[in-house]
Coordinates of N, CA and C in Angstrom, one line a residue:
M1 N 0.8 -0.8 0.0 CA -0.1 -0.3 0.1 C 0.7 1.2 0.1
A2 N 2.1 1.1 0.4 CA 3.0 2.1 0.4 C 3.7 2.7 -0.5
G3 N 3.4 1.7 -2.1 CA 4.2 1.8 -2.8 C 2.7 3.1 -3.9
S4 N 2.1 2.1 -3.3 CA 0.3 2.9 -4.1 C 0.2 4.5 -4.0
E5 N 0.5 5.0 -2.4 CA 0.3 6.4 -2.3 C 1.3 6.7 -2.4
N6 N 2.6 6.3 -3.1 CA 3.8 7.2 -3.2 C 3.2 8.4 -4.7
I7 N 2.6 7.2 -5.5 CA 2.0 6.7 -7.5 C 1.0 8.5 -7.3
I8 N 0.6 7.7 -6.5 CA -0.8 8.2 -6.6 C 0.1 10.4 -6.3
N9 N 0.4 10.2 -5.5 CA 1.0 11.9 -5.0 C 1.8 12.3 -6.6
Q10 N 2.0 11.6 -8.1 CA 1.9 12.3 -9.7 C 1.4 12.4 -9.7
K11 N 1.3 13.5 -10.6 CA 0.5 14.0 -11.9 C 0.4 12.7 -12.6
A12 N 1.2 12.3 -12.4 CA 1.0 11.4 -14.0 C 0.2 10.6 -14.0
I13 N -0.8 10.3 -12.7 CA -1.5 9.2 -12.9 C -3.0 9.7 -13.6
A14 N -3.7 8.6 -14.1 CA -4.3 9.1 -15.0 C -5.9 8.9 -14.2
D15 N -6.5 10.0 -14.2 CA -7.8 10.0 -13.2 C -8.7 8.6 -13.3
H16 N -8.8 7.3 -13.8 CA -9.4 6.0 -14.1 C -8.7 5.1 -13.0
E17 N -7.3 5.9 -12.9 CA -6.4 5.0 -12.1 C -6.7 5.4 -10.7
L18 N -6.9 6.4 -10.6 CA -7.1 7.2 -9.4 C -8.4 6.2 -8.7
W19 N -9.2 6.9 -9.5 CA -10.5 5.8 -9.6 C -10.3 4.6 -8.9
T20 N -9.8 3.5 -9.0 CA -9.9 2.6 -8.9 C -9.3 2.9 -7.8
A21 N -7.5 3.2 -7.4 CA -7.6 3.4 -6.8 C -8.8 3.9 -5.1
F22 N -8.9 4.4 -5.7 CA -10.2 5.1 -4.5 C -11.0 4.2 -4.3
K23 N -11.9 3.5 -5.4 CA -12.4 2.1 -5.3 C -12.6 1.8 -3.9
Q24 N -10.7 1.0 -4.2 CA -10.3 0.0 -3.4 C -10.2 0.4 -2.3
G25 N -10.0 2.0 -1.6 CA -10.1 2.7 -0.2 C -8.8 3.2 0.0
N26 N -8.4 3.4 -0.9 CA -6.1 4.4 -1.2 C -7.2 5.9 -0.8
V27 N -7.4 6.3 0.7 CA -7.1 7.2 0.4 C -6.5 8.7 0.4
S28 N -5.2 8.4 -0.5 CA -4.6 9.5 -0.8 C -5.1 9.5 -2.1
A29 N -5.1 8.6 -2.9 CA -6.4 8.3 -4.1 C -7.3 9.0 -3.9
F30 N -8.9 8.9 -2.7 CA -9.3 9.8 -2.9 C -8.6 11.3 -2.5
N31 N -8.0 11.3 -2.0 CA -7.6 13.4 -1.3 C -7.0 14.1 -3.4
E32 N -6.5 12.8 -4.4 CA -5.7 14.1 -5.2 C -7.3 14.1 -6.1
M33 N -7.8 13.0 -6.0 CA -9.2 12.9 -6.5 C -9.7 14.2 -6.4
Y34 N -9.9 14.7 -5.4 CA -10.5 16.2 -5.0 C -10.1 17.6 -5.0
R35 N -8.6 17.2 -4.9 CA -7.4 18.4 -5.1 C -7.6 18.4 -6.6
R36 N -7.6 17.3 -7.6 CA -8.1 17.8 -9.0 C -9.0 18.1 -9.8
H37 N -10.1 18.2 -8.9 CA -11.6 18.3 -9.2 C -12.0 19.9 -8.4
A38 N -12.2 19.6 -7.4 CA -12.4 20.6 -6.7 C -12.8 21.5 -6.9
G39 N -12.0 22.9 -7.5 CA -11.7 23.4 -8.0 C -12.7 23.6 -9.1
A40 N -12.9 23.2 -10.2 CA -14.0 23.0 -11.4 C -15.7 22.9 -10.4
L41 N -15.0 22.4 -9.8 CA -16.2 21.8 -10.3 C -16.7 22.4 -8.7
Y42 N -16.4 23.2 -8.1 CA -17.0 24.5 -6.7 C -17.6 26.0 -8.4
N43 N -17.2 26.6 -9.3 CA -16.9 26.3 -10.4 C -18.2 26.6 -10.9
Y44 N -18.6 25.8 -11.5 CA -20.2 24.7 -12.1 C -21.2 25.0 -10.9
G45 N -20.3 24.3 -9.7 CA -22.3 24.3 -9.1 C -22.4 26.2 -8.9
Y46 N -21.3 26.7 -8.1 CA -21.5 28.2 -8.0 C -22.5 28.8 -9.2
H47 N -22.4 28.6 -10.5 CA -22.9 29.0 -12.1 C -24.3 28.0 -12.1
L48 N -24.3 27.7 -12.1 CA -25.9 27.0 -11.4 C -27.1 27.5 -10.4
L49 N -25.4 27.7 -9.1 CA -26.3 28.3 -7.6 C -25.6 29.0 -7.3
P50 N -25.6 30.3 -7.5 CA -24.2 31.5 -6.6 C -24.6 31.0 -5.3
D51 N -24.9 30.5 -4.6 CA -25.2 29.7 -3.7 C -23.6 29.3 -2.2
T52 N -22.7 30.6 -1.9 CA -21.1 29.1 -1.6 C -21.4 28.5 -0.5
S53 N -22.2 29.1 1.0 CA -22.0 27.4 1.6 C -23.0 26.4 0.2
L54 N -24.2 26.1 0.5 CA -25.5 25.7 -0.4 C -23.9 24.5 -1.4
V55 N -23.4 25.3 -2.4 CA -22.2 24.7 -3.1 C -21.2 23.4 -2.5
K56 N -20.8 24.7 -1.2 CA -20.0 24.3 -1.1 C -20.5 22.7 0.0
D57 N -21.6 22.6 0.8 CA -22.6 21.1 2.0 C -22.3 20.4 0.4
A58 N -23.1 20.9 -1.1 CA -23.3 19.8 -1.5 C -22.3 19.4 -2.0
M59 N -21.0 19.0 -2.4 CA -19.4 19.4 -3.1 C -18.8 18.7 -1.4
Q60 N -19.6 18.6 -0.2 CA -18.7 18.0 0.3 C -20.5 16.5 1.0
D61 N -20.8 17.3 1.0 CA -22.0 15.4 0.5 C -21.3 14.4 -0.3
L62 N -21.7 15.0 -1.6 CA -21.2 13.9 -2.2 C -19.5 13.2 -2.4
F63 N -18.9 14.0 -2.1 CA -17.5 13.7 -1.9 C -17.9 12.8 -0.5
A64 N -18.3 13.1 0.2 CA -19.0 11.8 2.1 C -20.2 10.7 0.9
D65 N -20.4 10.6 0.2 CA -21.3 9.7 -0.4 C -20.2 9.1 -1.1
L66 N -19.6 9.5 -1.6 CA -19.2 8.6 -2.8 C -17.7 7.6 -1.5
W67 N -17.2 8.9 -1.0 CA -16.7 6.7 0.5 C -16.7 6.0 1.1
R68 N -18.7 7.3 1.3 CA -19.1 6.1 1.8 C -19.8 5.1 0.9
T69 N -20.0 5.0 0.6 CA -20.8 3.9 -1.1 C -19.6 3.4 -2.0
R70 N -18.2 3.8 -1.7 CA -16.7 3.9 -2.7 C -17.5 2.2 -3.0
N71 N -17.4 0.9 -2.5 CA -17.3 -1.0 -2.9 C -19.4 -0.9 -3.8
N72 N -19.5 -0.3 -3.8 CA -20.4 -0.3 -4.7 C -20.7 0.5 -6.2
L73 N -19.2 1.6 -5.6 CA -19.4 2.6 -7.3 C -19.1 1.4 -8.9
S74 N -19.4 1.8 -10.1 CA -19.2 1.0 -11.2 C -17.7 1.6 -11.7
E75 N -17.1 1.7 -12.5 CA -16.2 1.7 -13.0 C -16.4 3.6 -14.3
T76 N -16.3 4.0 -14.5 CA -16.3 5.0 -15.4 C -14.8 6.0 -15.3
S77 N -15.5 6.4 -17.1 CA -13.9 6.2 -18.4 C -13.8 8.1 -17.7
S78 N -14.7 8.6 -17.3 CA -14.0 10.0 -16.9 C -15.0 9.8 -15.8
V79 N -14.0 11.1 -14.9 CA -13.7 10.9 -13.2 C -15.0 12.2 -13.2
K80 N -14.1 13.6 -14.1 CA -15.0 14.8 -14.3 C -16.5 14.8 -14.2
Y81 N -16.5 13.7 -16.1 CA -17.6 14.1 -15.8 C -19.0 13.9 -15.1
Y82 N -18.6 12.3 -14.2 CA -19.2 11.7 -13.3 C -19.4 12.4 -12.1
L83 N -18.6 13.7 -11.7 CA -18.5 14.0 -10.8 C -19.1 15.6 -11.1
F84 N -19.5 15.8 -11.8 CA -20.1 17.4 -13.1 C -21.1 16.6 -13.0
R85 N -22.1 15.7 -12.4 CA -22.9 15.3 -13.5 C -23.5 14.7 -11.9
S86 N -23.2 14.5 -10.6 CA -23.2 14.0 -9.5 C -23.7 15.6 -8.8
L87 N -22.7 16.2 -9.3 CA -23.1 17.7 -8.9 C -25.0 18.2 -8.3
R88 N -24.6 18.5 -10.3 CA -25.4 19.3 -10.5 C -27.0 17.9 -10.1
R89 N -26.7 16.9 -10.1 CA -28.6 16.7 -9.5 C -28.8 16.5 -8.6
R90 N -27.4 17.2 -7.2 CA -27.2 17.9 -6.2 C -28.1 18.5 -6.4
L91 N -27.4 19.3 -7.0 CA -28.6 20.5 -6.7 C -29.7 21.1 -7.0
Y92 N -29.8 20.4 -8.2 CA -31.2 20.4 -8.6 C -32.7 19.4 -7.4
R93 N -31.4 18.9 -6.6 CA -32.3 18.0 -5.5 C -32.8 18.9 -4.9
L94 N -31.6 19.5 -4.3 CA -31.1 20.9 -3.5 C -32.5 22.5 -3.0
A95 N -32.6 22.3 -4.6 CA -32.7 23.6 -4.8 C -32.9 24.7 -6.4
D96 N -34.6 24.9 -6.6 CA -34.9 25.6 -8.3 C -34.2 26.3 -8.7
I97 N -32.9 25.4 -9.3 CA -31.9 25.8 -9.9 C -31.5 27.2 -11.3
K98 N -31.2 28.0 -11.2 CA -30.8 28.3 -13.0 C -29.6 28.5 -12.7
P99 N -28.8 28.6 -13.5 CA -27.6 29.3 -14.4 C -27.8 30.9 -14.4
I100 N -26.9 32.0 -13.5 CA -27.2 32.9 -13.7 C -25.7 33.7 -14.7
P101 N -25.4 34.5 -15.4 CA -24.0 34.9 -15.9 C -23.4 35.1 -14.3
Y102 N -22.0 35.4 -14.9 CA -20.7 35.3 -13.8 C -19.8 36.2 -14.3
I103 N -19.6 37.4 -13.6 CA -19.2 39.5 -14.4 C -18.0 38.9 -13.5
T104 N -16.9 38.7 -14.1 CA -15.2 38.6 -13.5 C -15.2 40.1 -13.2
P105 N -14.4 39.9 -11.0 CA -14.4 40.8 -10.6 C -13.1 42.1 -11.3
S106 N -13.7 43.1 -12.1 CA -12.2 43.4 -11.3 C -11.2 43.2 -10.8
Q107 N -10.0 43.3 -11.1 CA -8.4 43.1 -10.7 C -8.0 44.7 -10.7
T108 N -7.0 44.8 -9.2 CA -6.3 46.5 -9.5 C -4.4 45.6 -9.0
E109 N -4.1 46.5 -10.2 CA -2.4 45.9 -9.4 C -1.2 47.1 -9.7
S110 N -0.9 47.5 -8.9 CA 0.5 48.7 -8.2 C 1.1 49.1 -9.8
I111 N 1.3 48.2 -11.2 CA 2.0 48.2 -12.4 C 1.0 48.8 -13.4
E112 N 0.5 49.9 -13.7 CA 0.8 50.4 -14.5 C 0.3 50.0 -16.1
D113 N 0.9 49.4 -16.4 CA 1.1 48.4 -17.3 C 0.0 47.4 -17.4
L114 N 0.3 46.7 -16.1 CA -0.1 45.8 -15.9 C -1.6 45.5 -15.2
K115 N -2.5 46.9 -14.6 CA -3.3 47.3 -14.7 C -4.2 47.5 -15.6
I116 N -3.5 48.1 -17.2 CA -3.8 48.3 -17.8 C -4.3 47.4 -18.4
R117 N -3.7 46.5 -18.6 CA -4.2 44.8 -19.3 C -4.7 44.5 -18.4
T118 N -5.6 44.7 -17.7 CA -5.9 43.4 -16.5 C -7.4 44.2 -16.8
E119 N -7.6 45.2 -16.7 CA -8.9 46.6 -17.3 C -9.0 45.5 -18.8
E120 N -8.3 45.6 -20.2 CA -8.9 46.0 -20.7 C -9.8 44.2 -20.6
Y121 N -8.5 43.1 -20.3 CA -9.5 41.8 -19.8 C -10.2 41.5 -19.8
T122 N -10.5 42.3 -18.4 CA -12.0 42.5 -17.8 C -12.9 43.0 -18.3
L123 N -12.6 44.5 -18.9 CA -13.7 45.3 -19.8 C -14.3 43.6 -21.6
L124 N -13.1 43.1 -21.3 CA -13.1 41.9 -22.9 C -14.5 41.0 -21.5
M125 N -14.4 40.5 -20.8 CA -15.2 39.5 -20.4 C -16.1 39.9 -19.9
Q126 N -16.6 40.6 -19.2 CA -17.8 42.0 -19.2 C -18.6 42.0 -20.0
R127 N -18.3 41.6 -20.7 CA -18.6 42.3 -22.5 C -19.5 40.6 -23.2
L128 N -17.8 39.4 -22.6 CA -18.8 37.9 -22.8 C -19.6 37.5 -22.1
Q129 N -20.0 38.1 -21.0 CA -20.3 37.3 -20.0 C -21.5 38.1 -20.7
L130 N -21.6 39.4 -21.1 CA -23.3 40.1 -21.2 C -24.0 39.8 -22.6
S131 N -22.9 39.1 -23.1 CA -24.2 38.7 -24.7 C -24.0 37.1 -23.8
M132 N -23.3 36.8 -23.2 CA -23.9 34.9 -22.5 C -25.1 35.2 -22.1
S133 N -25.3 36.8 -20.1 CA -25.9 37.2 -20.6 C -27.7 36.5 -20.7
R134 N -27.1 36.8 -22.0 CA -28.9 37.4 -23.1 C -29.1 36.4 -24.4
L135 N -28.7 35.2 -23.7 CA -28.4 33.5 -24.0 C -30.0 32.6 -23.2
P136 N -30.9 31.7 -23.9 CA -31.2 31.4 -23.3 C -30.5 30.2 -21.8
E137 N -31.2 30.2 -20.5 CA -30.2 29.5 -20.1 C -29.7 27.9 -20.3
R138 N -30.3 27.3 -21.2 CA -30.0 25.6 -21.2 C -28.3 26.8 -22.5
Q139 N -28.6 27.5 -22.7 CA -27.5 28.0 -24.1 C -26.2 27.9 -23.7
Q140 N -26.6 29.2 -21.7 CA -25.8 29.1 -21.6 C -24.7 27.8 -20.5
E141 N -25.6 27.5 -20.0 CA -24.7 26.2 -19.1 C -24.4 25.3 -20.4
V142 N -24.8 25.0 -21.3 CA -24.1 24.1 -22.4 C -23.0 25.4 -22.7
I143 N -22.3 26.8 -22.9 CA -21.2 27.2 -23.1 C -20.3 27.2 -22.2
R144 N -21.3 26.6 -21.2 CA -20.2 26.7 -19.8 C -19.6 25.9 -20.2
L145 N -20.3 24.1 -20.0 CA -19.7 22.8 -20.0 C -19.1 22.8 -21.7
R146 N -18.6 23.3 -22.3 CA -18.2 23.1 -23.5 C -16.9 24.2 -23.5
F147 N -16.5 25.2 -23.2 CA -15.8 25.5 -23.8 C -14.8 26.5 -22.0
Y148 N -15.5 25.6 -21.1 CA -15.5 26.8 -19.9 C -14.1 25.2 -19.0
D149 N -15.4 24.5 -18.6 CA -15.0 22.5 -18.8 C -14.6 21.8 -19.0
N150 N -14.8 21.2 -20.6 CA -13.8 21.4 -21.6 C -14.3 20.2 -21.5
F151 N -15.5 19.4 -22.0 CA -16.8 18.9 -21.6 C -16.8 17.6 -23.3
S152 N -16.6 16.7 -23.5 CA -16.6 16.8 -24.8 C -18.8 16.6 -25.6
W153 N -18.8 16.5 -26.6 CA -20.4 16.7 -27.0 C -20.5 15.6 -26.0
E154 N -20.4 14.2 -26.6 CA -21.1 13.7 -25.9 C -21.3 13.8 -24.1
E155 N -20.3 13.9 -22.9 CA -20.7 14.2 -21.3 C -21.8 15.4 -21.3
I156 N -21.1 16.2 -21.7 CA -22.3 16.9 -22.0 C -23.5 17.1 -22.3
A157 N -23.8 15.3 -23.3 CA -24.9 15.1 -23.1 C -25.4 14.4 -22.6
G158 N -24.9 13.6 -21.5 CA -24.6 12.5 -20.3 C -25.1 13.9 -19.2
I159 N -24.6 14.4 -18.8 CA -25.1 15.4 -17.8 C -26.3 16.3 -18.3
L160 N -26.4 16.8 -19.1 CA -27.5 17.2 -19.5 C -29.2 15.8 -19.5
Q161 N -28.3 15.2 -19.8 CA -29.6 13.7 -19.9 C -30.7 14.5 -21.3
I162 N -30.2 15.0 -22.2 CA -30.6 15.2 -23.8 C -29.2 14.1 -24.9
N163 N -30.6 14.6 -26.1 CA -28.9 14.1 -27.2 C -28.0 14.8 -27.4
E164 N -26.8 14.2 -27.8 CA -26.0 14.6 -27.7 C -25.8 15.1 -29.7
Q165 N -26.7 15.3 -30.9 CA -27.0 16.2 -31.6 C -27.9 17.9 -31.4
S166 N -28.8 17.3 -29.8 CA -29.4 19.0 -29.2 C -28.3 19.0 -28.9
V167 N -27.0 18.9 -28.0 CA -25.9 19.7 -27.3 C -25.3 20.4 -28.3
R168 N -25.7 20.0 -29.4 CA -24.2 20.4 -31.1 C -25.5 21.5 -31.0
N169 N -26.2 21.4 -31.5 CA -27.6 22.6 -32.5 C -27.7 23.1 -30.6
L170 N -27.7 23.6 -29.9 CA -27.4 24.2 -28.7 C -26.2 25.7 -28.0
V171 N -25.8 24.5 -28.8 CA -24.1 24.8 -28.9 C -23.7 26.4 -30.2
Q172 N -24.3 25.8 -30.8 CA -24.3 26.7 -32.6 C -24.9 27.8 -32.6
R173 N -26.3 27.5 -31.9 CA -27.6 29.0 -32.4 C -27.1 29.1 -30.5
A174 N -26.4 28.5 -29.6 CA -25.8 29.6 -28.7 C -24.9 31.0 -28.8
V175 N -23.8 30.6 -29.9 CA -22.7 30.6 -31.1 C -22.7 32.0 -31.8
V176 N -23.9 31.9 -32.4 CA -24.7 32.8 -33.5 C -25.2 33.8 -33.2
K177 N -25.8 33.5 -31.4 CA -26.3 34.4 -30.6 C -25.6 36.1 -29.9
M178 N -24.8 35.1 -29.9 CA -23.6 35.5 -29.3 C -22.3 36.4 -29.5
R179 N -22.5 36.4 -31.4 CA -22.0 37.5 -32.3 C -22.8 38.3 -32.2
E180 N -24.3 38.1 -32.5 CA -25.3 39.3 -32.8 C -24.9 39.9 -31.6
N181 N -25.2 38.7 -30.0 CA -25.1 40.1 -28.7 C -24.0 41.3 -29.1
W182 N -22.3 40.3 -29.7 CA -21.7 41.4 -29.2 C -21.4 42.4 -30.3
K183 N -22.0 42.2 -32.1 CA -22.6 43.5 -32.9 C -22.9 45.4 -31.3

């Protein structure tokens, strides 16, 4: 077991190997799985429900349930997909939620050039978020999953429980609308 603990700490280990080790009761694998995915999970959850404590509670419950039921879990080809889908379901059960646009907070820096670049970036991100906020909720969610969280078409279809072609259509319509909104 000590040898596998050292392997878990290496970044090169694949998620599916972590999943297998976690299912066998390896605490380091479980910790590494959490470390790798908690930030993205929190961001996704917060986009769905902008309530910090509720998202954190849902994540804590998700990981506690994972540990408790690890012996009964099936294999997964994508840990990230499994976690996102599980968190989404959990949040939908906790509240009637609707995604809202995320506005990038303004950042201030002491160095003038960096400050200017940061302000320009912030304005660009706000413009992008404003364009996104004009999209229907479902299109906002599919854009986040595809371009912010880098899920495949198939994974998004599974998360949203719709077919893959519907996901592609939603993204295409969203991109067209965002281009129109940009002008």
